[in-house]
Amino acid sequence: MPQLNGPASVASTLDSADYDLIDQLNAIFSHPSALSSVPKTSKALRAFQDELDRDISAFVSQQSASDVESVRRIQIAKTDLAELFEKVEGVTERAIQTEETITEMTADIKRLDNTKRNLTLSMTALKRLQMLTTAYEQLRGLSSSRQYRECAQLLQAVLQLMAHFKSYRSIDQIASLSRNVAELQRELLEQVCEDFEVIFAKGELGQRRGMLAEACLVMDALGENARSRLITWYCNTQLREYRRVFRGNEEAGSLDNISRRYSWFKRMLKTYDNEHAAVFPDFWRVNEMLANAFCESTREDFRGILSRSTRKVDGLSLDVDLLLSCLQETLDFEHDLERRFANTSRASTDTLSSNDEKMPVFSQAISEAFEPYLSIWVEAQDKHLAGMIPKYRQEPPKPLDEEFSPQMVISSSTELFNFYRLTLAQCAKLSAGARLVELTKVFTKYLDQYAQQVLLYHVSERPSGQTPSKIPPLQDVVLVLNTADYCFNTCNQLEEKIKSRIDASLRSNIDLQGQADAFMGIASASVRVLVRRVEIDVEPVWREMRNTGWSKMESVSDQSSYIEEMLRRIKGKAAEILSMLHKSQYARAFCDNLAELIANTFLANLVQCKPISEVGAEQMLLDIYVLKKGFEELLTINSPPNTAVPPGYVKRVAQSMSRLDPILKTLQVRPSPPEALVQAYLIHIADKSDANFRKILELKGIVRKQDQSHLLELFQAHRASPRNDALPQSSGYLTPILVQSGGIGAAGNLASGLGSLSSAASVSTSNLQARFDPTTFGNAIMSAARDGVDLFGAPVLGGNSSSTPSGVSTPAPQQPPQHHQDGATPFAATVTTPVGPASGNLNEISRGFGKLFRRDIGSFGARFGTGTTAKNGEDG
């Protein structure tokens, strides 16, 4: 075979799994010249075959020898395993035999152990029986000679020994001995009780005090029942004279002589300390048991006396002053008992902030009898509070001799809550049930009156015969704002304190949230009064705006002169007001409200400036931009330079001012070509209202009917286009504006952004709708209620109802939804007009405004009512 086709190559090919003979032959004899090597190749293949045969034979022989060896080894392993099993069985048999041998060896020992144990138990029982018999005989002899100290010791031993023989009572001798011991115990009990009765009756306590003290040791050994019997006898004996005197004599037992009862018992306690305390062991606490017995007896006496008193003369004979006097004396007496018998002094209940502690032992021990009659006491508190409110109303918010402070509150508010604190503490000592609920209702009643008749009164304008009416001083308004905030917080604390003291089943009846919301409503009104001060200052500026010739403007200047004057006045007055507000959330509310007011008033005056040319509209857009930039700096006007303005506030100002942009941008488009004006209206105003489109024409000065008809037809044609199908029928930009041929007015809510509640004391011109006067908030509402007109309902945002100068109700502007960055809703929220009788009162409306205001300022980034935060520094 040639070298390239050698044996190694052939063997490698033959070992392959996919061997193909034809391919192999073609590879070996690939050329005719290779046929000459056929014999050589055949010889090489035969040699390779022979070698393979030899290898196979060797492997077969080797494997046969290996199988024989394996079989031999298995047989050896089986033999060894059988021998191992035999050895294990032998060991098991020997172990069993060993165990049996050991058991036989120890059986006798176990019997001896049992005998020894039984003998020991028998000897012990006999010894104890001997001791018991001896002790019993000795005890009988000592009891006869009244040697009580030794009796007590032996009695304890006898009782302990008898406990060992409980299981032997089936034996006659043991049963007889047990009966004898029980009889001896009874005799000792009767003997000791008889000794106490005789010695106390004969007055021989001084000579025989020692014997009675030793007798108490015997009673202690006899057990709890014997001790309780002796203490009960002692208490009844000591109180027998008390019951005879104060129950048997109507005059002595009347409420007028209640002090005599307590004086008598105090003398009784003194007698106990001096004469009887040495008889009884201290741990018996006989004096405390005596006090409890006295309290129980006295409580039952008072229940009968009070019941009889209320049945006399139609139940009117019970003197309230006498009842309160007796109640106070009773509370003082209970307090004295508690202080005497408690290790620590009585827990304080005189402050709203005191910690809850364990109920004292003698709390309501006697005063519980007064609880059903506490309604009279609650009525007395009601009358007292009824006299406080008019006095608070007449007092000035700040005494003339005190210096104003931004944190100051009206002193009457702290005085009122201090009275509440003391009254609650007194009532909580007596009742944690229905009477506390009644007192809470009185609290809520006068909290409402304080909010309406005092705080709201101080922020109301006073008629002066001029316009504007007399507005309260800034300091008074800030004082009312601070006081409303203080009352809001304290109302919540008062509610929690009452709930912590009242029964759990009645906690759901305690709710002062309505009163807290009413105070928040007062805070809202106070902020609006502050805004009203700025509104009055800028009124002359609006007059200048209305007198400007907006239709004759030829070019746009940097800013109008009235804008500069307006910003100067706003910043000056706002800086003064903000310096008085120590809580940042109120400063933010003031600035938000002011921005809303100016934006709405700008629109109210804009409609009076018709006709407005395209240049005039462009100038107004620039003025609005300048005004917006000025308002962005308002919140930090008193802050150090470079103080960051909260982003939420900047966005709020932009949203308030941006409502004017669609109208002005539409007015900025020339009427020729008319398609441009129509398209501008559909883009900026974006509604399908013919009435609103006419308002734009009126504002631009297009008043000829033929011109309006042509533009209106064009507007209707473009409005019908499919791309305008999604437009609403009416938008919130122009709907509240009332445009008339004889003049242009605006809905009242646009004049102030605060709702239309009163036209009194308005500083608007005769053509402007009377704006809301928040300072006459209460008077306006009460006047409306008297007229039978229900002006208010549940407060909602952006949903007010206002009146036009002609008296026709105009819906509030349906502005596009505004989602503030800080989550705040527009502060200038108003109320809707519900259907129904005039049943809502001023307090309910104040609560509605309070909830709204609390939700609004709660989104400024500072938790409401938790003290001051960095002034003007919250993050929107």
Tab-separated table of N, CA and C in Angstrom, residues 691-749:
chain	number	residue	atom	x	y	z
A	691	ALA	N	-73.647	84.093	21.504
A	691	ALA	CA	-73.681	85.228	22.432
A	691	ALA	C	-72.264	85.666	22.800
A	692	ASN	N	-71.382	84.708	23.050
A	692	ASN	CA	-70.006	85.067	23.392
A	692	ASN	C	-69.287	85.724	22.218
A	693	PHE	N	-69.571	85.260	20.997
A	693	PHE	CA	-68.942	85.877	19.828
A	693	PHE	C	-69.407	87.321	19.677
A	694	ARG	N	-70.695	87.586	19.952
A	694	ARG	CA	-71.195	88.962	19.887
A	694	ARG	C	-70.487	89.842	20.925
A	695	LYS	N	-70.167	89.249	22.100
A	695	LYS	CA	-69.467	90.031	23.119
A	695	LYS	C	-68.106	90.489	22.609
A	696	ILE	N	-67.402	89.631	21.880
A	696	ILE	CA	-66.118	90.032	21.311
A	696	ILE	C	-66.322	91.174	20.315
A	697	LEU	N	-67.380	91.068	19.500
A	697	LEU	CA	-67.653	92.138	18.535
A	697	LEU	C	-67.969	93.435	19.250
A	698	GLU	N	-68.734	93.362	20.339
A	698	GLU	CA	-69.056	94.567	21.105
A	698	GLU	C	-67.783	95.172	21.688
A	699	LEU	N	-66.899	94.326	22.226
A	699	LEU	CA	-65.663	94.837	22.821
A	699	LEU	C	-64.763	95.472	21.772
A	700	LYS	N	-64.800	94.986	20.543
A	700	LYS	CA	-63.994	95.572	19.470
A	700	LYS	C	-64.639	96.796	18.857
A	701	GLY	N	-65.889	97.081	19.237
A	701	GLY	CA	-66.578	98.257	18.714
A	701	GLY	C	-67.362	97.985	17.453
A	702	ILE	N	-67.531	96.733	17.105
A	702	ILE	CA	-68.335	96.390	15.919
A	702	ILE	C	-69.784	96.294	16.384
A	703	VAL	N	-70.524	97.364	16.259
A	703	VAL	CA	-71.867	97.435	16.821
A	703	VAL	C	-72.959	97.491	15.760
A	704	ARG	N	-72.578	97.778	14.505
A	704	ARG	CA	-73.597	97.827	13.441
A	704	ARG	C	-74.163	96.435	13.221
A	705	LYS	N	-75.494	96.361	13.109
A	705	LYS	CA	-76.148	95.065	13.010
A	705	LYS	C	-75.744	94.327	11.745
A	706	GLN	N	-75.614	95.059	10.615
A	706	GLN	CA	-75.249	94.374	9.387
A	706	GLN	C	-73.843	93.800	9.464
A	707	ASP	N	-72.928	94.533	10.128
A	707	ASP	CA	-71.569	94.013	10.280
A	707	ASP	C	-71.568	92.785	11.196
A	708	GLN	N	-72.321	92.895	12.284
A	708	GLN	CA	-72.380	91.756	13.209
A	708	GLN	C	-73.026	90.547	12.547
A	709	SER	N	-74.084	90.778	11.729
A	709	SER	CA	-74.780	89.658	11.086
A	709	SER	C	-73.851	88.942	10.118
A	710	HIS	N	-73.072	89.719	9.358
A	710	HIS	CA	-72.151	89.100	8.406
A	710	HIS	C	-71.097	88.257	9.130
A	711	LEU	N	-70.521	88.820	10.191
A	711	LEU	CA	-69.500	88.084	10.937
A	711	LEU	C	-70.097	86.872	11.652
A	712	LEU	N	-71.316	87.025	12.131
A	712	LEU	CA	-71.949	85.908	12.833
A	712	LEU	C	-72.238	84.754	11.877
A	713	GLU	N	-72.690	85.087	10.628
A	713	GLU	CA	-72.922	84.029	9.644
A	713	GLU	C	-71.616	83.313	9.313
A	714	LEU	N	-70.546	84.100	9.190
A	714	LEU	CA	-69.254	83.498	8.902
A	714	LEU	C	-68.794	82.613	10.070
A	715	PHE	N	-69.065	83.094	11.306
A	715	PHE	CA	-68.708	82.315	12.501
A	715	PHE	C	-69.477	80.998	12.540
A	716	GLN	N	-70.765	81.051	12.194
A	716	GLN	CA	-71.578	79.835	12.210
A	716	GLN	C	-71.113	78.843	11.146
A	717	ALA	N	-70.661	79.354	10.019
A	717	ALA	CA	-70.173	78.473	8.957
A	717	ALA	C	-68.879	77.780	9.379
A	718	HIS	N	-67.954	78.530	9.948
A	718	HIS	CA	-66.693	77.922	10.394
A	718	HIS	C	-66.925	76.991	11.590
A	719	ARG	N	-67.873	77.367	12.421
A	719	ARG	CA	-68.160	76.541	13.592
A	719	ARG	C	-68.668	75.161	13.209
A	720	ALA	N	-69.351	75.075	12.060
A	720	ALA	CA	-69.911	73.806	11.603
A	720	ALA	C	-68.858	72.885	11.010
A	721	SER	N	-67.636	73.360	10.884
A	721	SER	CA	-66.577	72.527	10.319
A	721	SER	C	-66.333	71.315	11.212
A	722	PRO	N	-66.048	70.134	10.637
A	722	PRO	CA	-65.819	68.929	11.459
A	722	PRO	C	-64.688	69.083	12.475
A	723	ARG	N	-63.685	69.887	12.161
A	723	ARG	CA	-62.577	70.006	13.104
A	723	ARG	C	-62.951	70.778	14.364
A	724	ASN	N	-64.133	71.441	14.334
A	724	ASN	CA	-64.594	72.192	15.504
A	724	ASN	C	-65.711	71.469	16.257
A	725	ASP	N	-65.939	70.199	15.931
A	725	ASP	CA	-67.022	69.463	16.601
A	725	ASP	C	-66.754	69.285	18.097
A	726	ALA	N	-65.484	69.220	18.487
A	726	ALA	CA	-65.154	68.960	19.899
A	726	ALA	C	-65.269	70.194	20.777
A	727	LEU	N	-65.493	71.366	20.189
A	727	LEU	CA	-65.568	72.592	20.986
A	727	LEU	C	-66.826	72.582	21.851
A	728	PRO	N	-66.750	73.119	23.095
A	728	PRO	CA	-67.957	73.195	23.941
A	728	PRO	C	-68.914	74.269	23.450
A	729	GLN	N	-70.145	74.191	23.894
A	729	GLN	CA	-71.128	75.192	23.511
A	729	GLN	C	-70.798	76.559	24.091
A	730	SER	N	-70.219	76.564	25.286
A	730	SER	CA	-69.901	77.843	25.927
A	730	SER	C	-68.689	77.645	26.824
A	731	SER	N	-67.737	78.571	26.779
A	731	SER	CA	-66.535	78.491	27.605
A	731	SER	C	-66.667	79.404	28.811
A	732	GLY	N	-65.721	79.277	29.716
A	732	GLY	CA	-65.774	80.083	30.935
A	732	GLY	C	-65.115	81.438	30.807
A	733	TYR	N	-64.571	81.744	29.637
A	733	TYR	CA	-63.875	83.027	29.490
A	733	TYR	C	-64.846	84.193	29.331
A	734	LEU	N	-65.899	84.011	28.529
A	734	LEU	CA	-66.800	85.123	28.206
A	734	LEU	C	-68.189	84.963	28.797
A	735	THR	N	-68.533	83.761	29.221
A	735	THR	CA	-69.897	83.538	29.727
A	735	THR	C	-70.264	84.485	30.866
A	736	PRO	N	-69.384	84.728	31.864
A	736	PRO	CA	-69.789	85.616	32.964
A	736	PRO	C	-69.812	87.087	32.602
A	737	ILE	N	-69.320	87.454	31.423
A	737	ILE	CA	-69.286	88.868	31.048
A	737	ILE	C	-70.624	89.263	30.444
A	738	LEU	N	-71.149	90.394	30.899
A	738	LEU	CA	-72.419	90.902	30.395
A	738	LEU	C	-72.127	92.148	29.573
A	739	VAL	N	-72.367	92.072	28.273
A	739	VAL	CA	-72.113	93.192	27.364
A	739	VAL	C	-73.451	93.701	26.868
A	740	GLN	N	-73.715	94.997	27.101
A	740	GLN	CA	-74.970	95.614	26.686
A	740	GLN	C	-74.667	96.826	25.825
A	741	SER	N	-75.637	97.169	24.992
A	741	SER	CA	-75.422	98.325	24.105
A	741	SER	C	-75.291	99.612	24.880
A	742	GLY	N	-75.964	99.693	26.020
A	742	GLY	CA	-75.889	100.903	26.823
A	742	GLY	C	-74.719	100.925	27.764
A	743	GLY	N	-73.993	99.839	27.912
A	743	GLY	CA	-72.858	99.771	28.840
A	743	GLY	C	-72.424	98.340	28.993
A	744	ILE	N	-71.315	98.181	29.569
A	744	ILE	CA	-70.750	96.852	29.760
A	744	ILE	C	-70.533	96.641	31.237
A	745	GLY	N	-70.993	95.514	31.742
A	745	GLY	CA	-70.777	95.171	33.148
A	745	GLY	C	-70.168	93.799	33.252
A	746	ALA	N	-69.944	93.382	34.464
A	746	ALA	CA	-69.388	92.049	34.713
A	746	ALA	C	-70.104	91.429	35.878
A	747	ALA	N	-70.153	90.140	35.871
A	747	ALA	CA	-70.754	89.433	37.006
A	747	ALA	C	-69.993	89.750	38.268
A	748	GLY	N	-70.739	89.714	39.369
A	748	GLY	CA	-70.128	90.121	40.636
A	748	GLY	C	-68.934	89.303	41.025
A	749	ASN	N	-68.923	88.071	40.630
A	749	ASN	CA	-67.797	87.245	41.053
A	749	ASN	C	-66.528	87.638	40.325
